Coordinates of C-alpha atoms in Angstrom, one line a residue:
Chain A
M1 CA 29.5 9.1 31.5
T2 CA 31.9 8.9 28.7
A3 CA 31.6 9.0 25.1
A4 CA 33.4 5.7 24.8
V5 CA 30.7 4.0 26.8
F6 CA 28.1 5.6 24.7
F7 CA 29.6 4.5 21.4
G8 CA 30.7 1.1 22.6
C9 CA 27.3 0.2 23.9
A10 CA 25.5 1.6 20.9
F11 CA 27.8 -0.4 18.5
I12 CA 27.4 -3.5 20.6
A13 CA 23.6 -3.3 20.8
F14 CA 22.8 -2.1 17.3
G15 CA 25.9 -2.9 15.2
P16 CA 24.8 -6.3 13.9
A17 CA 21.2 -5.3 13.3
F18 CA 22.4 -2.1 11.6
S19 CA 24.7 -3.9 9.3
L20 CA 22.1 -6.5 8.5
F21 CA 19.8 -3.6 7.5
I22 CA 22.3 -2.0 5.4
F23 CA 23.5 -5.0 3.5
T24 CA 20.3 -7.0 3.1
I25 CA 17.2 -4.7 3.5
A26 CA 18.0 -1.2 2.5
K27 CA 18.3 -1.6 -1.2
D28 CA 14.8 -3.2 -1.6
P29 CA 11.8 -1.0 -0.8
L30 CA 9.5 -3.9 -0.2
R31 CA 11.8 -5.3 2.4
V32 CA 11.9 -1.9 4.0
I33 CA 8.2 -1.8 4.2
I34 CA 8.0 -5.3 5.6
L35 CA 10.6 -4.4 8.3
I36 CA 8.8 -1.3 9.4
A37 CA 5.5 -3.0 9.5
G38 CA 7.1 -5.6 11.7
A39 CA 8.3 -3.0 14.0
F40 CA 4.9 -1.5 14.0
F41 CA 3.3 -4.9 14.9
W42 CA 5.8 -5.3 17.8
L43 CA 5.0 -1.8 19.0
V44 CA 1.2 -2.5 19.0
S45 CA 1.7 -5.6 21.0
L46 CA 3.8 -3.7 23.4
L47 CA 1.2 -1.0 23.6
L48 CA -1.5 -3.4 24.5
S49 CA 0.5 -5.1 27.2
S50 CA 1.5 -1.9 28.7
L51 CA -2.3 -1.0 28.8
V52 CA -3.0 -4.1 30.8
W53 CA 0.0 -3.5 33.0
F54 CA -1.1 0.2 33.6
I55 CA -4.6 -0.8 34.5
A56 CA -3.3 -3.4 36.9
T57 CA -0.9 -1.0 38.7
K58 CA -3.5 1.8 39.0
A59 CA -6.0 -0.6 40.4
T60 CA -3.6 -1.8 43.2
N61 CA -1.6 -0.2 45.9
A62 CA 1.4 1.8 44.6
Q63 CA 3.3 1.6 47.8
D64 CA 3.5 -2.2 48.0
L65 CA 6.8 -2.8 46.2
T66 CA 6.8 -6.6 46.0
L67 CA 3.2 -6.4 44.5
Q68 CA 4.3 -3.9 41.9
K69 CA 7.3 -6.0 41.0
N70 CA 5.1 -9.1 40.6
L71 CA 2.6 -7.0 38.6
L72 CA 5.6 -6.0 36.4
I73 CA 6.6 -9.7 35.9
F74 CA 3.0 -10.6 35.1
G75 CA 2.8 -7.6 32.7
S76 CA 6.0 -8.8 31.0
I77 CA 4.8 -12.4 30.6
F78 CA 1.6 -11.1 29.1
S79 CA 3.7 -9.0 26.8
V80 CA 5.8 -11.9 25.7
I81 CA 2.6 -13.9 24.8
L82 CA 1.1 -11.0 23.0
Q83 CA 4.3 -10.6 21.0
E84 CA 4.1 -14.0 19.6
V85 CA 0.4 -13.6 19.0
F86 CA 1.2 -10.5 17.0
R87 CA 4.0 -12.5 15.2
F88 CA 1.3 -15.0 14.1
A89 CA -1.0 -12.3 13.1
Y90 CA 1.9 -10.7 11.0
Y91 CA 2.6 -14.0 9.4
R92 CA -1.1 -14.3 8.3
L93 CA -1.0 -10.7 7.0
L94 CA 2.1 -11.3 4.9
R95 CA 0.8 -14.4 3.5
K96 CA -2.3 -12.6 2.3
A97 CA -0.4 -9.7 1.0
N98 CA 2.1 -11.8 -0.7
E99 CA -0.7 -13.6 -2.6
G100 CA -2.1 -10.3 -3.5
L101 CA 1.3 -9.0 -4.8
A102 CA 1.9 -12.2 -6.7
A103 CA -1.4 -11.7 -8.4
I104 CA -0.6 -8.2 -9.6
S105 CA 3.1 -8.5 -10.3
E106 CA 4.5 -9.1 -13.7
E107 CA 6.8 -11.9 -12.8
D108 CA 5.8 -15.4 -12.3
G109 CA 6.0 -15.9 -8.6
P110 CA 5.6 -13.7 -5.6
P111 CA 8.1 -11.0 -5.3
L112 CA 9.3 -12.2 -1.9
S113 CA 9.6 -15.8 -0.6
V114 CA 8.2 -16.6 2.7
R115 CA 11.6 -17.2 4.0
E116 CA 12.7 -13.6 3.1
M117 CA 9.7 -12.2 4.7
A118 CA 10.3 -14.4 7.8
Y119 CA 13.8 -13.0 8.1
V120 CA 12.8 -9.3 7.6
A121 CA 9.8 -9.6 9.8
G122 CA 12.0 -11.1 12.6
L123 CA 14.5 -8.4 12.1
G124 CA 11.8 -5.8 12.3
F125 CA 10.6 -7.2 15.7
G126 CA 14.2 -7.4 16.9
I127 CA 15.1 -3.8 15.9
M128 CA 12.2 -2.4 17.6
S129 CA 12.5 -4.5 20.7
G130 CA 16.2 -3.6 21.0
A131 CA 15.6 0.1 20.3
F132 CA 12.9 0.4 23.0
S133 CA 15.0 -1.5 25.5
M134 CA 18.2 0.4 24.9
I135 CA 17.7 3.9 23.5
N136 CA 16.8 5.5 26.8
T137 CA 19.7 3.9 28.5
L138 CA 22.0 5.1 25.8
S139 CA 20.8 8.5 26.0
D140 CA 21.3 8.6 29.8
S141 CA 24.8 7.4 29.3
L142 CA 25.7 10.6 27.6
G143 CA 24.7 12.7 30.7
P144 CA 26.3 13.0 34.0
G145 CA 26.0 10.3 36.6
T146 CA 27.8 7.5 38.5
V147 CA 27.0 4.0 37.7
G148 CA 26.3 1.6 40.6
M149 CA 26.4 4.3 43.2
F150 CA 23.9 2.7 45.6
G151 CA 25.3 -0.8 45.4
D152 CA 24.0 -1.6 42.0
S153 CA 26.2 -3.2 39.4
Q154 CA 28.8 -1.1 37.7
Y155 CA 28.3 -3.1 34.5
Y156 CA 24.8 -1.8 33.8
F157 CA 25.5 -0.3 30.5
I158 CA 27.5 -3.0 28.9
T159 CA 25.1 -5.8 30.1
S160 CA 22.2 -3.9 28.8
A161 CA 23.9 -3.6 25.5
L162 CA 24.7 -7.4 25.4
M163 CA 21.2 -8.3 26.3
T164 CA 19.8 -6.0 23.7
L165 CA 22.0 -7.6 21.1
A166 CA 20.9 -11.1 22.2
L167 CA 17.2 -10.2 22.1
T168 CA 17.6 -8.5 18.7
M169 CA 19.2 -11.6 17.1
L170 CA 16.8 -13.9 18.9
H171 CA 13.8 -12.1 17.6
T172 CA 15.4 -12.5 14.1
F173 CA 15.8 -16.2 14.6
W174 CA 12.4 -16.7 16.1
G175 CA 11.0 -15.0 13.1
V176 CA 12.6 -17.3 10.7
V177 CA 11.8 -20.4 12.6
F178 CA 8.2 -19.4 13.5
F179 CA 7.2 -18.6 10.0
E180 CA 8.7 -21.9 8.6
G181 CA 6.8 -23.7 11.3
C182 CA 3.6 -22.0 10.3
E183 CA 4.3 -22.7 6.6
R184 CA 4.8 -26.5 7.3
K185 CA 1.9 -26.4 9.7
R186 CA 4.1 -27.6 12.5
W187 CA 2.2 -25.9 15.3
W188 CA 4.7 -27.2 18.0
V189 CA 7.2 -24.8 16.6
I190 CA 5.0 -21.9 17.8
A191 CA 4.7 -23.4 21.2
V192 CA 8.5 -24.0 21.4
V193 CA 9.3 -20.4 20.4
L194 CA 7.0 -19.0 23.0
C195 CA 8.5 -21.2 25.6
V196 CA 12.0 -20.2 24.6
H197 CA 10.9 -16.5 24.7
L198 CA 9.5 -17.0 28.1
M199 CA 12.6 -18.8 29.3
V200 CA 14.8 -15.9 28.0
F201 CA 12.6 -13.4 29.9
S202 CA 12.8 -15.5 33.0
L203 CA 16.6 -15.6 32.7
S204 CA 16.7 -11.8 32.5
L205 CA 14.9 -11.9 35.8
L206 CA 18.1 -13.0 37.4
N207 CA 19.9 -9.7 36.6
P208 CA 22.1 -8.3 38.1
F209 CA 23.5 -11.9 38.6
Y210 CA 24.9 -11.5 35.1
V211 CA 26.7 -14.8 34.9
A212 CA 23.5 -16.7 35.3
S213 CA 21.5 -14.5 32.8
I214 CA 23.7 -13.5 30.0
L215 CA 25.7 -16.7 29.4
P216 CA 22.6 -18.9 29.2
V217 CA 20.8 -16.3 27.0
Y218 CA 23.8 -16.2 24.6
A219 CA 23.8 -20.0 24.6
I220 CA 20.1 -20.0 23.7
M221 CA 20.8 -17.6 21.0
L222 CA 23.5 -19.8 19.4
L223 CA 21.2 -22.7 19.5
M224 CA 18.3 -20.7 18.0
A225 CA 20.8 -19.5 15.3
V226 CA 21.7 -23.1 14.4
W227 CA 17.9 -24.1 14.4
A228 CA 17.1 -21.0 12.2
F229 CA 19.9 -21.9 9.8
F230 CA 18.7 -25.4 9.3
S231 CA 15.1 -24.5 9.2
S232 CA 15.6 -22.0 6.4
G233 CA 17.3 -24.6 4.2
G234 CA 20.9 -24.4 5.3
S235 CA 22.9 -27.5 5.7
L236 CA 26.4 -28.6 6.3
H237 CA 26.8 -29.0 2.6
N238 CA 26.0 -25.4 2.1
I239 CA 28.5 -24.4 4.6
T240 CA 31.2 -26.4 3.0
L241 CA 30.3 -24.9 -0.3
L242 CA 30.7 -21.6 1.3
W243 CA 34.2 -22.2 2.7
T244 CA 35.5 -23.7 -0.4
C245 CA 34.0 -21.2 -2.6
K246 CA 32.8 -23.8 -5.0
T247 CA 29.6 -22.3 -6.3
R248 CA 27.6 -19.3 -5.8
L249 CA 24.8 -19.8 -3.5
K250 CA 21.4 -18.8 -5.0
P251 CA 19.4 -16.4 -2.8
I252 CA 16.3 -18.0 -1.3
Chain B
M1 CA 11.1 5.9 -2.0
L2 CA 9.5 8.4 0.2
F3 CA 10.8 6.9 3.3
V4 CA 14.2 8.4 3.0
P5 CA 13.2 12.0 2.6
V6 CA 10.5 11.9 5.3
T7 CA 13.0 10.1 7.6
L8 CA 15.8 12.6 6.8
C9 CA 13.5 15.5 7.6
M10 CA 12.3 14.1 10.8
V11 CA 15.9 13.2 11.8
V12 CA 17.0 16.7 11.2
V13 CA 14.1 18.2 13.2
V14 CA 14.7 15.7 16.2
A15 CA 18.4 16.3 16.1
T16 CA 18.0 20.1 16.2
I17 CA 15.3 19.9 19.1
K18 CA 17.5 17.7 21.1
S19 CA 20.6 19.8 20.7
V20 CA 19.6 23.4 20.1
S21 CA 17.6 24.5 23.1
F22 CA 16.4 27.6 21.3
Y23 CA 13.6 25.8 19.6
T24 CA 12.2 24.4 22.8
E25 CA 12.4 27.6 24.9
K26 CA 9.1 29.3 25.4
N27 CA 9.4 32.9 25.9
G28 CA 5.7 33.8 25.7
Q29 CA 5.9 34.9 22.1
Q30 CA 3.3 33.3 19.9
L31 CA 2.2 33.6 16.3
I32 CA -0.5 36.0 15.6
Y33 CA -2.7 33.1 14.5
T34 CA -2.7 31.6 18.0
P35 CA -3.4 34.7 20.0
F36 CA -4.9 32.9 23.1
T37 CA -2.3 32.2 25.7
E38 CA -2.1 28.8 27.4
D39 CA -0.8 30.2 30.6
T40 CA -4.2 30.0 32.3
D41 CA -5.4 29.1 35.7
T42 CA -7.6 26.1 35.0
V43 CA -7.3 23.1 32.7
G44 CA -10.7 24.0 31.3
E45 CA -9.6 27.4 30.2
R46 CA -6.5 26.0 28.7
L47 CA -8.4 23.6 26.7
L48 CA -10.8 26.3 25.5
N49 CA -7.8 28.5 24.5
S50 CA -6.2 25.8 22.5
V51 CA -9.5 25.0 20.7
L52 CA -9.9 28.6 19.8
N53 CA -6.5 28.9 18.7
T54 CA -7.1 25.9 16.5
I55 CA -10.2 27.5 15.0
I56 CA -8.3 30.5 14.1
M57 CA -5.4 28.8 12.6
I58 CA -7.5 26.4 10.5
S59 CA -9.8 29.3 9.3
V60 CA -6.6 31.2 8.2
I61 CA -5.5 28.1 6.3
V62 CA -8.9 27.6 4.8
V63 CA -9.0 31.3 3.7
M64 CA -5.6 31.0 2.1
T65 CA -6.5 27.8 0.3
I66 CA -9.6 29.4 -1.1
F67 CA -7.6 32.5 -2.1
L68 CA -5.1 30.4 -3.8
V69 CA -7.7 28.4 -5.7
V70 CA -9.4 31.6 -6.8
L71 CA -6.1 33.0 -8.0
Y72 CA -5.4 29.8 -9.9
K73 CA -8.8 29.7 -11.5
Y74 CA -8.5 33.2 -12.8
R75 CA -5.0 32.6 -14.0
C76 CA -3.1 35.0 -11.8
Y77 CA 0.0 33.1 -12.2
K78 CA 2.3 36.0 -11.7
F79 CA 0.9 36.7 -8.3
I80 CA 1.2 33.1 -7.2
H81 CA 4.6 32.9 -8.5
G82 CA 5.7 36.0 -6.7
W83 CA 4.1 34.8 -3.4
L84 CA 5.9 31.6 -3.6
I85 CA 9.2 33.2 -4.5
L86 CA 8.7 35.6 -1.5
S87 CA 8.0 32.7 0.8
S88 CA 10.8 30.6 -0.2
L89 CA 13.1 33.7 0.0
M90 CA 12.2 34.1 3.5
M91 CA 12.8 30.5 4.4
L92 CA 16.1 30.2 2.7
F93 CA 17.6 33.4 3.9
W94 CA 16.0 34.6 7.1
F95 CA 15.1 31.4 8.8
S96 CA 18.2 29.6 7.8
F97 CA 20.3 32.6 9.1
M98 CA 18.4 32.3 12.4
Y99 CA 19.0 28.6 12.6
L100 CA 22.8 29.0 11.9
G101 CA 23.0 31.6 14.6
E102 CA 21.3 29.3 17.2
V103 CA 23.5 26.4 16.1
F104 CA 26.6 28.5 16.7
K105 CA 25.3 29.7 20.0
T106 CA 24.7 26.1 21.1
Y107 CA 28.2 24.9 20.3
N108 CA 29.8 28.2 21.3
L109 CA 31.5 28.7 18.0
A110 CA 32.8 32.2 17.2
M111 CA 31.9 33.5 13.8
D112 CA 32.1 36.8 11.9
Y113 CA 29.4 38.4 9.9
P114 CA 31.2 38.4 6.5
T115 CA 31.5 34.6 6.6
V116 CA 28.1 34.1 7.6
A117 CA 26.9 36.5 4.9
M118 CA 28.7 34.6 2.4
I119 CA 27.5 31.2 3.7
I120 CA 23.8 32.4 3.8
W121 CA 24.0 34.1 0.5
N122 CA 25.3 31.1 -1.4
F123 CA 22.9 28.7 0.5
G124 CA 20.0 30.9 -0.3
V125 CA 20.7 31.8 -4.0
V126 CA 21.5 28.2 -4.9
G127 CA 18.3 27.1 -3.1
M128 CA 16.2 29.7 -5.0
I129 CA 17.7 28.4 -8.3
C130 CA 17.2 24.8 -7.5
I131 CA 13.7 25.1 -6.3
H132 CA 12.2 27.6 -8.8
W133 CA 14.3 26.9 -11.7
K134 CA 16.6 24.0 -12.6
G135 CA 19.0 22.0 -10.6
P136 CA 20.2 18.6 -9.9
L137 CA 17.3 16.5 -8.6
Q138 CA 19.1 15.6 -5.4
L139 CA 20.1 19.0 -4.6
Q140 CA 16.4 20.2 -5.1
Q141 CA 15.2 17.4 -2.9
A142 CA 17.8 18.4 -0.2
Y143 CA 16.7 22.0 -0.2
L144 CA 13.1 21.0 0.0
I145 CA 13.8 18.8 3.0
A146 CA 15.8 21.7 4.6
I147 CA 13.0 24.3 4.2
S148 CA 10.4 21.7 5.5
A149 CA 12.6 21.1 8.6
L150 CA 13.0 24.9 9.2
M151 CA 9.3 25.5 8.9
A152 CA 8.6 22.5 11.3
L153 CA 11.1 24.0 13.8
V154 CA 9.4 27.4 13.7
F155 CA 6.0 25.7 14.3
I156 CA 7.4 23.7 17.2
K157 CA 8.8 26.9 18.8
Y158 CA 6.0 29.1 18.4
L159 CA 2.9 27.0 18.7
P160 CA 1.8 26.5 22.3
E161 CA 1.6 23.0 23.7
W162 CA -1.9 21.9 23.6
S163 CA -2.8 24.1 20.6
A164 CA -0.2 22.3 18.5
W165 CA -1.8 18.9 19.3
V166 CA -5.2 20.1 18.5
I167 CA -4.0 21.8 15.3
L168 CA -2.4 18.6 14.2
G169 CA -5.7 16.7 14.5
A170 CA -7.8 19.5 13.0
I171 CA -5.6 19.8 10.0
S172 CA -5.7 16.1 9.2
V173 CA -9.5 16.5 9.3
Y174 CA -9.3 19.6 7.1
D175 CA -7.0 17.7 4.7
L176 CA -9.4 14.9 4.3
V177 CA -12.3 17.2 3.6
A178 CA -10.4 19.6 1.3
V179 CA -9.0 16.7 -0.9
L180 CA -11.9 14.4 -1.0
C181 CA -15.1 16.4 -0.9
P182 CA -16.3 17.4 -4.5
K183 CA -16.3 21.1 -3.5
G184 CA -13.2 20.9 -1.5
P185 CA -10.7 23.6 -2.5
L186 CA -7.8 21.3 -3.0
R187 CA -9.8 19.0 -5.1
M188 CA -10.9 21.9 -7.3
L189 CA -7.2 22.9 -7.6
V190 CA -6.4 19.3 -8.9
E191 CA -9.3 19.2 -11.2
T192 CA -8.5 22.7 -12.7
A193 CA -4.9 21.7 -13.2
Q194 CA -6.0 18.5 -14.8
E195 CA -8.4 20.3 -17.2
R196 CA -5.7 22.7 -18.2
N197 CA -3.3 20.0 -18.4
E198 CA -0.7 21.9 -16.4
P199 CA 1.6 20.8 -13.5
I200 CA 0.9 22.8 -10.3
F201 CA 3.4 24.9 -8.4
P202 CA 6.6 22.9 -8.8
A203 CA 8.2 24.9 -6.0
L204 CA 6.4 23.2 -3.2
I205 CA 6.2 19.6 -4.0
Y206 CA 8.9 16.9 -3.2
S207 CA 9.3 14.7 -6.2
S208 CA 11.1 11.4 -5.9
A209 CA 11.6 11.0 -9.6
M210 CA 12.9 13.1 -12.5
I211 CA 11.0 14.7 -15.4
W212 CA 10.8 18.1 -14.4
M213 CA 8.8 20.9 -15.2
V214 CA 10.0 24.3 -15.8
G215 CA 7.4 26.7 -14.8
M216 CA 3.7 26.3 -14.9
A217 CA 3.0 26.8 -18.5
N218 CA 4.9 23.6 -19.5
P219 CA 2.4 21.3 -21.3
A220 CA 2.6 18.3 -19.1
R221 CA 4.4 15.2 -20.2
H222 CA 2.5 13.1 -17.6
A223 CA -1.1 12.2 -17.5
E224 CA -1.9 13.4 -14.0
P225 CA -0.4 16.5 -12.7
T226 CA 0.8 16.6 -9.1
N227 CA -1.1 18.4 -6.7
Q228 CA -0.9 20.3 -3.5
D229 CA -1.6 23.2 -1.5
T230 CA 0.6 26.0 -0.6
G231 CA 0.9 29.2 1.4
T232 CA 3.7 31.5 2.7
F233 CA 4.9 31.6 6.1
C234 CA 5.8 35.2 6.4
L235 CA 2.4 36.3 7.3
I236 CA 0.4 33.1 6.9
S237 CA 1.1 29.5 7.6
A238 CA 2.0 26.9 5.0
Y239 CA 0.4 23.7 4.7
N240 CA 0.1 20.9 2.3
P241 CA -1.6 17.8 2.4
L242 CA -1.5 15.8 -0.7
A243 CA 0.1 12.9 -2.1
L244 CA -0.3 12.1 -5.7
T245 CA 1.4 9.3 -7.7
M246 CA 2.6 9.8 -11.2
L247 CA 3.4 7.3 -13.9
R248 CA 6.9 7.4 -12.5
G249 CA 7.7 8.4 -9.0
V250 CA 5.7 9.7 -6.1
K251 CA 5.1 13.2 -5.1
L252 CA 4.4 14.4 -1.6
G253 CA 3.6 18.0 -0.7
L254 CA 6.0 19.9 1.6
G255 CA 3.2 20.5 4.1
D256 CA 3.0 16.9 4.7
F257 CA 6.8 16.8 5.5
I258 CA 6.3 19.8 7.7
F259 CA 3.4 18.3 9.8
Y260 CA 5.0 14.9 10.1
S261 CA 8.1 16.7 11.5
V262 CA 6.1 18.8 13.8
L263 CA 4.5 15.7 15.3
V264 CA 7.8 13.9 15.7
G265 CA 9.6 17.1 16.9
K266 CA 7.0 17.8 19.5
A267 CA 7.2 14.2 20.7
A268 CA 10.9 14.7 21.1
A269 CA 10.6 18.1 22.8
T270 CA 8.2 17.3 25.4
G271 CA 9.5 14.8 27.9
G272 CA 12.7 13.8 26.4
D273 CA 11.7 10.2 26.1
W274 CA 13.3 8.6 23.0
N275 CA 10.7 5.7 23.0
T276 CA 7.8 8.1 22.3
T277 CA 9.8 9.7 19.5
L278 CA 10.7 6.4 18.0
A279 CA 7.1 5.2 18.3
C280 CA 5.7 8.3 16.5
F281 CA 8.2 7.9 13.8
V282 CA 7.2 4.3 13.1
A283 CA 3.6 5.3 13.3
I284 CA 4.1 8.0 10.7
L285 CA 6.0 5.8 8.4
I286 CA 3.3 3.1 8.6
G287 CA 0.7 5.7 7.8
L288 CA 2.7 6.9 4.8
C289 CA 2.8 3.3 3.6
L290 CA -0.9 2.8 4.0
T291 CA -1.5 6.0 2.1
L292 CA 0.8 5.0 -0.7
L293 CA -1.0 1.7 -0.8
L294 CA -4.3 3.4 -1.2
L295 CA -2.8 5.6 -3.8
A296 CA -1.8 2.6 -5.8
I297 CA -5.4 1.2 -5.5
F298 CA -7.3 4.4 -6.2
K299 CA -4.9 6.3 -8.5
K300 CA -5.9 9.8 -7.7
A301 CA -4.9 12.6 -5.5
L302 CA -5.3 11.6 -1.8
P303 CA -4.6 13.4 1.5
A304 CA -1.4 12.3 3.0
L305 CA -2.0 13.7 6.5
P306 CA -5.0 11.8 8.0
I307 CA -3.8 8.3 8.4
S308 CA -0.2 9.2 9.5
I309 CA -1.2 12.0 11.9
T310 CA -3.9 9.8 13.5
F311 CA -1.5 7.0 14.0
G312 CA 1.1 9.5 15.2
L313 CA -1.2 11.0 17.7
V314 CA -2.5 7.7 19.0
F315 CA 1.0 6.4 19.4
Y316 CA 2.3 9.6 21.0
F317 CA -0.4 9.7 23.7
S318 CA -0.4 6.1 24.4
T319 CA 3.4 5.6 24.4
D320 CA 3.9 8.6 26.6
N321 CA 1.4 7.5 29.2
L322 CA 1.3 3.7 29.0
V323 CA 4.5 2.4 27.5
R324 CA 6.9 4.8 29.0
P325 CA 6.4 3.9 32.7
F326 CA 6.4 0.2 31.8
M327 CA 9.7 0.4 29.8
D328 CA 11.2 2.6 32.5
N329 CA 10.4 -0.1 35.1
L330 CA 11.8 -2.8 33.0
A331 CA 14.9 -1.0 32.3
A332 CA 15.4 -0.2 35.9
H333 CA 15.2 -3.9 36.8
Q334 CA 16.9 -4.9 33.6
F335 CA 14.2 -7.3 32.5
Y336 CA 14.1 -8.0 28.8
I337 CA 10.9 -8.9 27.2

């Protein structure tokens, strides 16, 4: 397949995440560490859920296709739940680490606020999730082949890229909202994030009926973006200040 | 910090492995330190051969380390210097010439010998000057990354499959023992250098900060000298497992770069699955983070290989066998978790 497809899909899927990394994270080594550790936590959750899925498939009949598909769905639901559990675990770890860092640092407060950590952790989860979903597909798009030869959809690559972008951004917003909910001890936020994550996964089950899966996922992403914005201290006032360039906004 | 150079080295190795097929072709040639072949009839024999290969390789490394420590103790600086110069000469000229040749072959570029001679001559001489004498820090760092990558590629090509994995495991154990045990050769090296208040072998350590050291007799301006373990490739393997923090900047031995890149390169070479490569990459970086954290807590020379290589190996085998079929199935159905 063409180089245009490769570059186009790569930029769609990873462009925003990459720019966020370059402009907000790359300069600060502490944020880079938190990003990589977030990616690591996501990876561990994926590993454990793959283990469960693998055991389930090996224990059952490999020829029964519907059973295997159902096992895949079960494995994925378990994976979603485990991802949120690991997000919570990462929150606890970061809080402890932040207290430790605050104790040994020379400045008055902790070097990173919980909101910064929430954003970076969410982005770490998102980048890893996106990379794992998309990289093999991208690599295949450089090789020879015909998309949709057996009646599958022709739009495989671009829809994969769009879904990957949505998932990456969603993980970032979920991170922000989740950590803020944990900070304020609003446990219902955790339940809502888990449900939204499951809902997004269920929508992806409708693929290749893309109109029914991608559009709602993007709608959810926009709603989550608005929620994350308000949850991390944004307000309409801030936006008007931004547009009218009245004052410089302090970093949170 | 140290993430950038380690990442760069790994990126160079993975990019080369994926594009230049020379480094993944097995033509039956092996290093003399891994004489047992892996083309055996049974799995048990293959396992036995790889363990034997590992034993030989690690013994060679142990002997070389002890030889080095003895040389250092008896102040045979000229010999050590000559050895290091010879090995970096070989890396910078011969191995980079081979690498350039393979890259040209892969991309089918026509090239004449005089041009290549001039390129390699310039590359090599500037490299020798930067590494063994003085040069801009970033250029020196770039050259160190380049020779680590070249060395890792040679290991990836010439080490047989199973032997490579067993060697990676064994060398992290050796590293742990050599640096932390009271009679370990590397620990003795550090302590001797500290007693004499000298920096050790500037040619084979990656330094993330300035303040350099011109030769070994320079009375150190820093409290704790850096530390590492060296060897030449030409007849012996190089290895280097220490990380040591200084008052400013962190130093990591080139052997660490090499073995990290060998792990990630092998993950990229076998199977062709990018998820495995990425997982190993993240695992190694996390191991490095944890090592640096321990370094900040304990403030003495620590082995940089064990944690990273352990994580890397665990993640390689689990991602390859468990995560890969899972993600392949999800991608085939376009399910997004």
